[in-house]
Amino acid sequence: MNKKILLSILFSFVLCFTACDDYLDVQPATGFTEAEVFGSESEIQAAVAGIYTLMLTDDAYSNRLAFVFNPNTDVEMASVATNTVNANGSDIACFQPKPYWTTLNSTWNAMYKIINLSNDVIEGIEKSDIYKADRKDKASNITQLYGEAKTLRAMVYLDMIRIWGDVVFRTKSATADEDFKVGVTDRNTILEFLIDDLKSVEPLMQYASELDYGVERTSRSFNQGLIGLLALTRGGWALRPDGNGASIGKMVRGENYQQYYDIAIQYLGKVINENKHDLKLSYRDFWVKQNNWVTPVNDDVIFSIPLLKNTSGEYGYAIGIPILAGTHPYGSASGALNLAGTYLFSFDGKDLRRDVTCAPYSYDANLKQVIRLDIAKLAVGKWSKLYETAPLGSTSTKATGINYSWMRFADVLLMYAEAVNERFGPRADAQEALKRVRRRAFDKADWTDKVDNYVASKSSPDLFFKAIMDERAWEFGGESKRKFDLARWNKYGEVIYNQYFKLLNWGKVANGAYVAGVDNVPGSVYWKEIPDPVNAGRIILDIKGIDPVLQSKPAGYTETIFASRWYSLNSDSQAYEPINDIKWSFRGFINFNNASSVTPNDPLRYLCPYPSKVITDHRGAIQNYYGFNY
């Protein structure tokens, strides 16, 4: 058969998946047998490439998984200024999404299209003569492709579990005579299957340095890291129904969780000990390279979803520093994803990650910095079109093609430290993993104090765990990992409770009130324009009042009100109250009306409801819980 014709058929096959409305639709026959479609290595590689193609849609990883499915945390935060439910049901930021939010259904379908094609490819490879003939005693190109498809499938299932909880689970190709009105499978059953499934292919996969597209393909190291993350998710906490569909439910930890922490230690330890990845680049240089479509195979990135320039991707546009379009060649950027304003002040003043991660400014049409900082208005500085050495043009918007770094080596190090601490306390290897992350975060001259002494001070399991919580916040700001971490730690409710009162108390203290244990809050920040020492002709801001916090305006600087704005006299009630952004940004858990009755130990509804169409299509086999069953 002509190879070009076959690849065209495969491409049409992928497009058919993309266009289908229902996630379990069976595809029409192509007229060619599996033996023909999976007859050679190049044809199998084309089929696996089709899985990646489906991942690049807006409804999957180009947009929705990158930043839309983002309930508020103490790191990423969207402002909600009303107690009125959004008519389209999209109130995910404040933990009140509705089943009729159409994005839920489109993403559910998109994710199952990826899973269904993965199942077809896995089954096709298993039945192929070329796979049957492979000795499977060591990694080969064919076993790599087989493992690649299984690893992608596991990643997508994990993301679905972290969004919805229990989901429909299928690992076989669909057939025309199937009854698709099936229910969901318990998430622990799915996680256990996926862990074992990935273990079976791990020895037969190749490292990124051996692959033609490096970390843009799932490698043996990513397989190992994903096993570790799956195991931590299985060993962690999750929101479960409590028998009353109208209630939020309860947080539950799975049985035998220690076994899964041991698995995490084993496989995350493999990534570390095999020395295929490191943190060689500085934190800033790492992100500059990401913005320039450069991803070394032996540094921080372990798996990077390969987005396409001028076709897909929100990094640098919705996720990054806002830019107004002008005559400059960088186009525009919305900066739609924001960090909590308080997050900026959580960093150690010497932490090099702060000024890379947090951008309290935007750029106007002349590329002049403009102050931009408030309760939930702090740009993610890791991505900026101004980093580009080959800008995409004055009319460019999204579709930047900057990759989605789904797993980094820093992630593996911190997960390993977490797992070891959970089982054995802060032993030496856990401490060293944490130190490796912090060494990159500070100048070498500060390592004794900020690395060695800091880690040594976390001498108990509780102190070390708190250090891991903090480190993951500082390391991964804007990467949308925080919500998943807080959920599996059973810390989501506690952190949001504390964040609500932190915002409230900062506003009070900034306006002269006394709150025990709260002082020297940043009521304002101060700035002045100065010439950019790097880019001639540009204007940047010299900002003061972050570290240290200042209570008065320095001479020659302009004041921007910060926490002082957060608590003021309500003209209607004639009472001093927090601003609406504090009252309602977490309203599905804690808000102005219920704050006195909420406790840090209450369960928080971080999951999304099943889409209304899924409920209808499954005719009673699937139903919503967690107060979504209306």
XYZ file of C-alpha atoms in Angstrom:
630
model
C 0.000 0.000 0.000
C 1.183 3.514 -0.777
C 2.471 4.990 2.486
C 1.164 8.495 1.698
C -2.316 7.096 1.124
C -2.154 5.183 4.413
C -1.019 8.239 6.372
C -3.841 10.220 4.779
C -6.286 7.568 5.948
C -4.816 7.714 9.439
C -5.102 11.499 9.472
C -8.742 11.232 8.391
C -9.251 8.676 11.145
C -7.941 11.167 13.707
C -10.092 13.974 12.290
C -13.140 11.757 12.551
C -12.473 11.348 16.270
C -12.079 15.107 16.617
C -15.364 15.869 14.914
C -17.596 13.395 16.733
C -20.108 14.752 19.231
C -20.345 11.817 21.625
C -17.305 10.566 23.443
C -18.027 6.857 22.963
C -19.047 6.960 19.305
C -17.729 4.025 17.285
C -15.869 5.155 14.188
C -16.865 3.945 10.720
C -14.657 1.299 9.112
C -11.865 2.631 6.913
C -11.867 -0.407 4.687
C -8.356 -1.354 5.785
C -7.369 -3.990 8.307
C -5.353 -3.406 11.484
C -2.561 -5.401 9.900
C -2.331 -2.783 7.141
C -2.630 0.231 9.443
C -0.061 -1.137 11.911
C 2.155 -2.920 9.402
C 5.407 -1.020 9.893
C 7.226 1.056 12.461
C 6.584 4.300 10.580
C 2.886 3.543 10.343
C 2.679 2.741 14.062
C 4.523 5.985 14.804
C 1.976 7.871 12.691
C -0.853 6.264 14.660
C 0.738 7.254 17.994
C 1.258 10.769 16.639
C -2.494 10.882 16.138
C -2.957 10.610 19.915
C -0.809 13.701 20.409
C -2.819 15.491 17.716
C -6.035 15.016 19.681
C -4.372 16.386 22.807
C -3.705 19.745 21.132
C -7.303 20.937 20.848
C -8.625 23.826 22.931
C -11.036 21.465 24.672
C -8.075 19.402 25.895
C -4.529 20.554 26.642
C -4.167 23.628 24.445
C -6.572 25.616 26.608
C -8.924 23.948 29.098
C -6.454 21.729 30.939
C -3.822 24.464 30.832
C -5.758 27.045 32.842
C -9.574 26.932 32.577
C -10.157 24.088 35.046
C -8.679 26.146 37.855
C -10.546 26.436 41.156
C -9.070 29.165 43.353
C -6.101 28.445 45.590
C -3.576 30.460 47.578
C -1.435 30.549 44.406
C -3.641 30.816 41.303
C -6.722 32.957 41.877
C -9.554 34.524 39.885
C -11.602 37.343 41.366
C -15.339 36.730 41.895
C -17.152 39.914 42.890
C -20.767 38.754 43.069
C -22.874 36.211 44.926
C -24.966 35.654 41.814
C -24.435 32.388 39.961
C -23.069 32.824 36.457
C -25.831 32.013 33.983
C -23.550 29.757 31.910
C -22.564 27.668 34.940
C -18.846 28.441 34.709
C -18.232 29.345 38.369
C -15.366 26.885 38.796
C -13.061 29.461 40.434
C -15.343 29.737 43.477
C -16.138 25.987 43.595
C -19.643 26.267 42.095
C -19.530 24.970 38.507
C -22.835 23.681 37.156
C -23.534 20.504 35.153
C -24.877 22.633 32.276
C -21.572 24.477 31.813
C -20.926 23.471 28.202
C -17.153 23.389 28.653
C -17.553 20.361 30.917
C -19.165 18.354 28.140
C -16.763 19.453 25.407
C -13.721 18.608 27.535
C -15.201 15.294 28.695
C -15.706 14.369 25.027
C -12.245 15.583 24.008
C -10.560 13.531 26.717
C -12.424 10.370 25.753
C -11.512 10.875 22.116
C -7.866 10.751 23.229
C -8.541 7.669 25.359
C -10.487 5.889 22.611
C -7.778 6.466 20.035
C -5.172 5.324 22.568
C -7.137 2.120 23.084
C -7.334 1.561 19.330
C -3.620 2.162 18.877
C -2.653 -0.081 21.811
C -4.835 -2.891 20.504
C -3.578 -2.384 16.970
C 0.052 -2.610 18.074
C -0.648 -5.724 20.152
C -2.156 -7.461 17.117
C 0.543 -6.353 14.690
C 3.092 -8.800 13.342
C 5.946 -6.361 13.985
C 5.087 -6.157 17.700
C 4.573 -9.900 18.017
C 7.986 -10.474 16.446
C 9.767 -8.108 18.857
C 11.708 -10.055 21.506
C 10.713 -7.602 24.242
C 13.858 -8.301 26.236
C 14.998 -4.695 25.930
C 13.632 -1.356 24.791
C 13.049 -1.050 21.041
C 11.340 1.515 18.872
C 8.217 -0.652 18.761
C 8.006 -1.257 22.512
C 8.635 2.471 23.049
C 5.644 3.337 20.870
C 3.511 0.791 22.696
C 4.552 2.193 26.064
C 4.067 5.713 24.755
C 0.404 5.087 23.957
C -0.206 3.493 27.349
C 1.530 6.334 29.167
C -0.504 8.991 27.346
C -3.697 7.126 28.175
C -2.745 6.949 31.849
C -1.965 10.678 31.939
C -5.339 11.582 30.458
C -7.191 9.290 32.851
C -5.341 10.847 35.789
C -6.372 14.327 34.707
C -9.986 13.216 34.336
C -9.930 11.685 37.812
C -8.503 14.884 39.248
C -11.287 16.904 37.605
C -14.292 14.587 38.050
C -13.360 11.834 40.525
C -14.808 8.495 39.402
C -15.081 8.300 35.604
C -16.074 5.866 32.874
C -13.184 3.442 32.449
C -12.489 1.555 29.265
C -9.249 0.056 27.985
C -10.463 -1.745 24.875
C -11.425 -0.551 21.429
C -15.094 0.233 20.966
C -17.243 -2.132 18.894
C -20.540 -1.442 17.181
C -22.535 -3.904 19.324
C -21.501 -2.468 22.704
C -23.912 -0.992 25.232
C -22.301 2.323 26.068
C -24.796 3.348 28.747
C -22.396 2.341 31.468
C -21.624 3.787 34.859
C -18.401 5.119 36.297
C -15.592 3.069 37.862
C -14.157 3.827 41.275
C -11.096 6.047 40.831
C -8.896 3.832 43.029
C -9.618 0.848 40.788
C -8.593 2.930 37.779
C -5.429 4.235 39.447
C -4.379 0.737 40.523
C -4.852 -0.577 36.983
C -2.882 2.289 35.487
C 0.006 1.851 37.924
C 0.316 -1.829 37.065
C -0.134 -1.116 33.359
C 2.690 1.431 33.320
C 4.946 -0.822 35.366
C 4.573 -3.493 32.686
C 5.900 -1.234 29.914
C 8.437 0.853 31.863
C 11.492 -1.377 31.209
C 10.748 -1.382 27.476
C 10.599 2.391 27.011
C 13.423 4.696 25.952
C 14.837 7.810 27.591
C 14.221 11.278 26.175
C 17.811 11.516 24.954
C 17.147 8.470 22.743
C 13.933 9.829 21.186
C 13.724 11.902 18.009
C 11.570 14.566 19.673
C 13.066 14.308 23.142
C 10.783 15.328 25.986
C 7.966 16.088 23.539
C 7.370 12.334 23.581
C 6.556 10.282 26.661
C 9.785 8.630 27.757
C 10.850 6.022 30.277
C 11.580 8.780 32.802
C 8.105 10.241 32.344
C 6.562 6.795 32.702
C 8.425 6.409 36.014
C 7.439 9.880 37.203
C 3.823 9.285 36.231
C 3.763 6.006 38.153
C 4.977 8.014 41.142
C 2.255 10.639 40.728
C -0.448 8.021 40.180
C 0.714 6.288 43.346
C 0.685 9.506 45.388
C -2.807 10.216 44.079
C -3.945 6.695 45.017
C -2.275 7.002 48.421
C -3.617 10.485 49.031
C -7.002 11.904 49.961
C -10.033 12.408 47.744
C -13.535 13.822 47.987
C -16.101 11.027 48.176
C -19.915 10.938 48.355
C -21.278 10.427 51.859
C -24.578 8.883 50.799
C -26.424 12.168 50.589
C -26.285 13.514 47.046
C -27.178 16.995 48.242
C -24.157 17.297 50.542
C -20.562 18.186 49.695
C -19.357 14.719 50.726
C -16.301 13.811 52.778
C -12.561 13.518 52.356
C -11.371 9.893 52.416
C -7.978 8.256 52.163
C -7.754 4.947 50.350
C -6.892 1.705 52.092
C -3.279 0.508 52.086
C -2.054 3.992 51.243
C 1.416 3.186 52.601
C 1.870 0.621 49.814
C 1.374 3.346 47.231
C 3.799 5.732 48.879
C 6.356 2.917 48.679
C 5.643 2.577 44.951
C 6.078 6.327 44.561
C 9.423 6.183 46.364
C 10.596 3.333 44.115
C 9.682 4.906 40.769
C 10.409 8.536 41.565
C 13.702 7.271 42.943
C 14.425 5.681 39.575
C 14.038 9.037 37.831
C 16.446 10.634 40.282
C 19.026 7.848 40.391
C 19.190 7.260 36.639
C 20.446 10.862 36.220
C 18.722 11.558 32.926
C 17.391 14.928 34.137
C 18.764 17.698 36.300
C 18.333 21.377 37.194
C 21.356 22.718 35.332
C 19.763 25.832 33.864
C 19.036 28.760 36.128
C 15.358 29.273 36.922
C 15.185 32.342 34.679
C 17.114 30.765 31.796
C 14.888 27.707 31.943
C 11.769 29.809 31.384
C 13.363 32.008 28.737
C 14.157 28.863 26.752
C 10.589 27.614 27.196
C 9.318 30.870 25.701
C 11.656 30.368 22.740
C 10.490 26.836 21.991
C 13.749 25.302 23.294
C 13.486 22.298 25.605
C 16.711 20.428 26.438
C 16.296 16.686 26.868
C 18.465 16.468 29.992
C 17.280 19.369 32.122
C 14.102 20.129 34.092
C 11.330 19.145 31.674
C 10.463 15.452 31.757
C 7.391 15.607 29.522
C 6.245 18.607 27.525
C 3.013 18.490 25.497
C 4.146 19.562 22.006
C 1.929 22.492 21.098
C 2.175 23.983 17.611
C 3.229 27.541 16.782
C 0.412 29.518 15.094
C -1.942 26.610 15.750
C -2.310 25.906 19.469
C -1.243 27.059 22.907
C -2.119 29.750 25.449
C 1.283 30.082 27.162
C 2.554 33.604 26.640
C -0.956 34.790 25.793
C -3.628 33.898 28.386
C -0.955 32.536 30.709
C 1.695 35.207 31.019
C 2.258 38.958 31.230
C -0.466 41.105 29.586
C 0.637 43.114 26.552
C -1.316 45.622 24.484
C -0.904 45.310 20.730
C 1.009 48.070 19.000
C 3.528 48.566 16.282
C 5.927 46.272 18.123
C 6.363 42.701 16.796
C 5.058 40.821 19.867
C 1.311 41.117 19.315
C -0.998 41.049 22.327
C -1.400 38.941 25.462
C -4.433 38.858 27.746
C -2.806 37.525 30.914
C -6.151 35.937 31.827
C -4.647 33.584 34.413
C -3.771 35.452 37.594
C -1.968 34.736 40.819
C -3.226 35.806 44.235
C -1.749 39.173 45.198
C -0.717 37.784 48.580
C 1.388 35.112 46.841
C 3.919 37.767 45.818
C 4.625 38.486 49.486
C 5.013 34.823 50.486
C 8.491 34.453 48.951
C 11.777 34.905 50.719
C 13.206 38.197 49.483
C 16.270 36.379 48.123
C 14.312 33.681 46.300
C 15.216 34.040 42.614
C 11.926 32.446 41.596
C 9.792 35.332 42.851
C 10.635 37.871 40.165
C 10.488 35.221 37.447
C 7.115 33.876 38.571
C 5.371 37.065 39.713
C 4.908 40.071 37.427
C 3.080 42.948 39.184
C 2.841 44.830 35.912
C 1.652 44.701 32.305
C 2.990 46.278 29.104
C 1.254 49.037 27.182
C 1.292 49.434 23.395
C 4.738 51.034 23.599
C 6.078 48.165 25.756
C 6.239 50.376 28.821
C 5.590 48.613 32.114
C 2.364 49.616 33.894
C 1.691 48.700 37.525
C -0.849 45.880 37.818
C -1.353 44.411 41.286
C -4.410 43.638 43.372
C -6.153 40.911 45.305
C -6.300 38.569 42.280
C -4.380 40.584 39.735
C -0.793 39.401 39.498
C 0.522 38.126 36.183
C 2.429 34.873 35.751
C 5.872 36.092 34.703
C 7.215 32.701 33.588
C 5.690 33.262 30.184
C 6.090 36.484 28.230
C 6.099 37.199 24.526
C 8.853 39.698 25.244
C 11.183 36.775 25.922
C 10.853 35.699 22.285
C 13.930 36.222 20.135
C 11.793 35.547 17.039
C 8.469 37.302 17.782
C 5.311 36.010 16.132
C 4.266 39.388 14.724
C 2.327 42.514 15.637
C -1.086 40.910 15.095
C -0.317 37.655 16.911
C -2.522 36.629 19.822
C -2.762 33.084 21.113
C -1.576 29.889 19.373
C 1.936 30.653 20.602
C 3.105 27.047 20.330
C 4.907 27.309 23.671
C 4.814 23.826 25.142
C 2.802 22.683 28.149
C 5.421 21.357 30.604
C 3.265 18.696 32.186
C 5.984 17.232 34.430
C 9.318 18.677 35.541
C 12.257 17.142 37.375
C 11.682 19.602 40.237
C 8.240 18.036 40.555
C 9.786 14.570 40.827
C 12.272 15.726 43.468
C 9.569 17.267 45.637
C 7.192 14.333 45.220
C 10.017 12.006 46.233
C 10.787 14.112 49.317
C 7.075 14.106 50.187
C 6.726 10.337 49.826
C 9.834 9.525 51.852
C 8.764 11.902 54.604
C 5.319 10.317 54.743
C 6.797 6.857 55.300
C 10.049 7.493 57.155
C 10.188 11.139 58.163
C 12.711 13.670 56.816
C 15.577 11.263 56.239
C 18.707 12.329 54.383
C 17.561 11.515 50.817
C 14.319 13.471 51.280
C 16.297 16.420 52.587
C 18.680 16.271 49.648
C 15.794 16.247 47.158
C 14.396 19.403 48.736
C 17.853 20.974 48.804
C 18.347 20.371 45.080
C 15.249 22.425 44.310
C 16.225 25.216 46.702
C 19.810 25.425 45.421
C 18.507 26.607 42.070
C 16.217 29.073 43.841
C 18.998 30.971 45.638
C 22.413 32.388 44.837
C 25.226 30.078 45.863
C 26.379 32.624 48.477
C 23.048 32.091 50.293
C 23.052 28.287 50.274
C 24.252 27.858 53.857
C 21.365 29.869 55.248
C 18.619 29.359 52.658
C 19.302 25.751 51.761
C 21.268 23.843 54.381
C 20.080 25.596 57.539
C 16.563 25.979 56.236
C 16.159 22.273 55.446
C 17.877 21.243 58.701
C 15.306 23.278 60.627
C 12.500 21.106 59.216
C 13.424 18.300 61.566
C 10.042 16.632 62.149
C 7.650 15.015 59.642
C 5.107 17.802 60.177
C 7.636 20.593 59.706
C 9.108 18.903 56.657
C 5.676 18.359 55.107
C 4.854 22.041 55.621
C 8.147 22.872 53.901
C 7.125 20.685 50.949
C 3.759 22.447 50.775
C 5.500 25.818 50.681
C 8.171 24.746 48.210
C 5.656 23.416 45.720
C 3.771 26.729 45.927
C 6.932 28.730 45.205
C 8.262 26.383 42.520
C 5.101 25.836 40.456
C 3.247 29.166 40.608
C 1.076 29.616 37.511
C 1.498 25.984 36.413
C -1.911 24.997 37.827
C -0.630 22.189 40.039
C -1.682 23.675 43.376
C -5.326 22.555 43.269
C -4.323 18.926 42.741
C -1.718 19.050 45.500
C -4.093 20.554 48.049
C -6.761 17.960 47.251
C -4.566 14.868 47.687
C -3.041 16.332 50.858
C -6.506 16.983 52.328
C -5.415 20.585 52.815
C -7.708 22.361 50.362
C -10.347 23.438 52.870
C -7.741 24.519 55.401
C -5.766 26.572 52.887
C -8.834 28.340 51.463
C -10.162 29.022 54.969
C -6.822 30.587 55.877
C -6.664 32.518 52.591
C -10.108 34.025 53.124
C -9.179 35.278 56.579
C -5.733 36.357 55.416
C -7.298 38.652 52.824
C -9.850 39.886 55.340
C -7.291 40.542 58.071
C -4.790 42.212 55.763
C -7.543 44.614 54.752
C -8.434 45.308 58.368
C -4.860 45.845 59.542
C -4.016 48.013 56.534
C -6.860 50.267 57.648
C -5.617 50.587 61.223
C -7.427 47.739 62.963
C -5.719 45.361 65.371
C -5.707 41.650 64.530
C -3.657 39.384 66.767
C -0.659 37.938 64.937
C -1.121 40.130 61.855
C 1.028 43.196 61.405
C 3.115 45.119 58.879
C 0.873 44.227 55.937
C 1.386 45.879 52.527
C -1.293 48.544 52.442
C 0.298 49.997 49.302
C 3.190 49.479 46.940
C 5.229 52.255 45.372
C 6.788 52.631 41.961
C 8.577 54.910 39.584
C 9.517 54.635 35.946
C 13.170 54.049 35.071
C 15.019 53.248 31.829
C 15.303 49.543 31.101
C 19.022 48.761 31.535
C 18.771 45.802 29.143
C 16.476 47.026 26.365
C 17.386 50.521 25.223
C 14.451 52.886 24.834
C 12.035 50.929 27.012
C 10.628 52.001 30.373
C 10.316 49.600 33.309
C 9.144 50.039 36.894
C 11.228 50.202 40.030
C 8.752 48.791 42.588
C 9.187 49.137 46.341
C 7.123 47.895 49.257
C 7.332 44.178 48.523
C 10.427 43.263 50.520
C 10.544 44.993 52.831
C 6.942 46.126 53.228
C 6.816 49.924 53.518
C 4.293 51.984 55.459
C 5.097 55.306 53.801
C 5.794 56.477 50.260
C 9.462 56.968 49.360
C 10.318 60.300 47.790
C 9.877 60.326 44.024
C 7.605 57.264 43.933
C 3.911 56.899 43.081
C 1.578 54.998 45.390
C -0.702 52.148 44.290
C -3.199 51.083 46.941
C -3.048 47.376 47.738
C -4.465 45.817 50.945
C -5.786 49.178 52.167
C -8.455 48.875 49.461
C -9.729 45.565 50.714
C -11.737 46.724 53.741
C -13.881 49.841 53.710
C -17.187 51.477 54.618
C -20.141 50.003 52.754
C -22.282 52.940 51.661
C -25.455 50.843 51.791
C -25.029 49.144 55.165
C -22.903 51.916 56.687
C -20.700 49.180 58.141
C -17.052 48.392 57.477
C -16.847 45.295 55.328
C -14.414 43.459 53.054
C -14.664 44.208 49.352
C -16.776 41.904 47.191
C -13.714 40.083 45.841
C -13.060 38.781 49.356
C -16.708 38.119 50.123
C -17.389 35.909 47.120
C -14.176 34.578 45.506
C -14.424 31.352 47.538
C -18.202 31.419 47.936
C -18.785 27.712 47.264
C -16.798 26.992 50.430
C -16.478 30.120 52.561
C -18.031 33.528 52.012
C -19.272 36.657 53.756
C -22.544 34.996 54.763
C -21.268 31.683 56.133
C -17.732 32.424 57.353
C -18.638 32.120 61.025
C -19.908 28.552 60.558
C -17.104 27.169 58.350
C -14.111 25.352 59.837
C -10.702 24.542 58.303
C -11.561 20.844 58.462
C -14.722 21.072 56.367
C -14.564 19.309 52.978
C -14.172 21.577 49.970
C -15.855 20.691 46.675
C -12.913 20.865 44.287
C -14.376 18.374 41.786
C -16.541 19.248 38.802
C -20.011 17.808 38.163
C -20.605 15.321 35.389
C -21.925 17.194 32.346
C -25.717 17.273 31.956
C -25.469 15.553 28.568
C -23.473 12.688 30.071
C -26.143 12.217 32.733
C -28.826 12.146 30.042
C -26.939 9.870 27.670
C -26.257 7.268 30.351
C -29.923 7.053 31.341
C -29.478 6.690 35.074
C -26.165 4.818 35.066
C -24.315 7.992 36.097
C -25.464 10.597 38.596
C -23.980 13.624 40.285
C -23.131 13.888 43.969
C -21.423 16.600 46.057
C -24.514 18.830 45.881
C -24.504 18.766 42.073
C -27.517 16.434 41.763
C -30.096 19.025 40.740
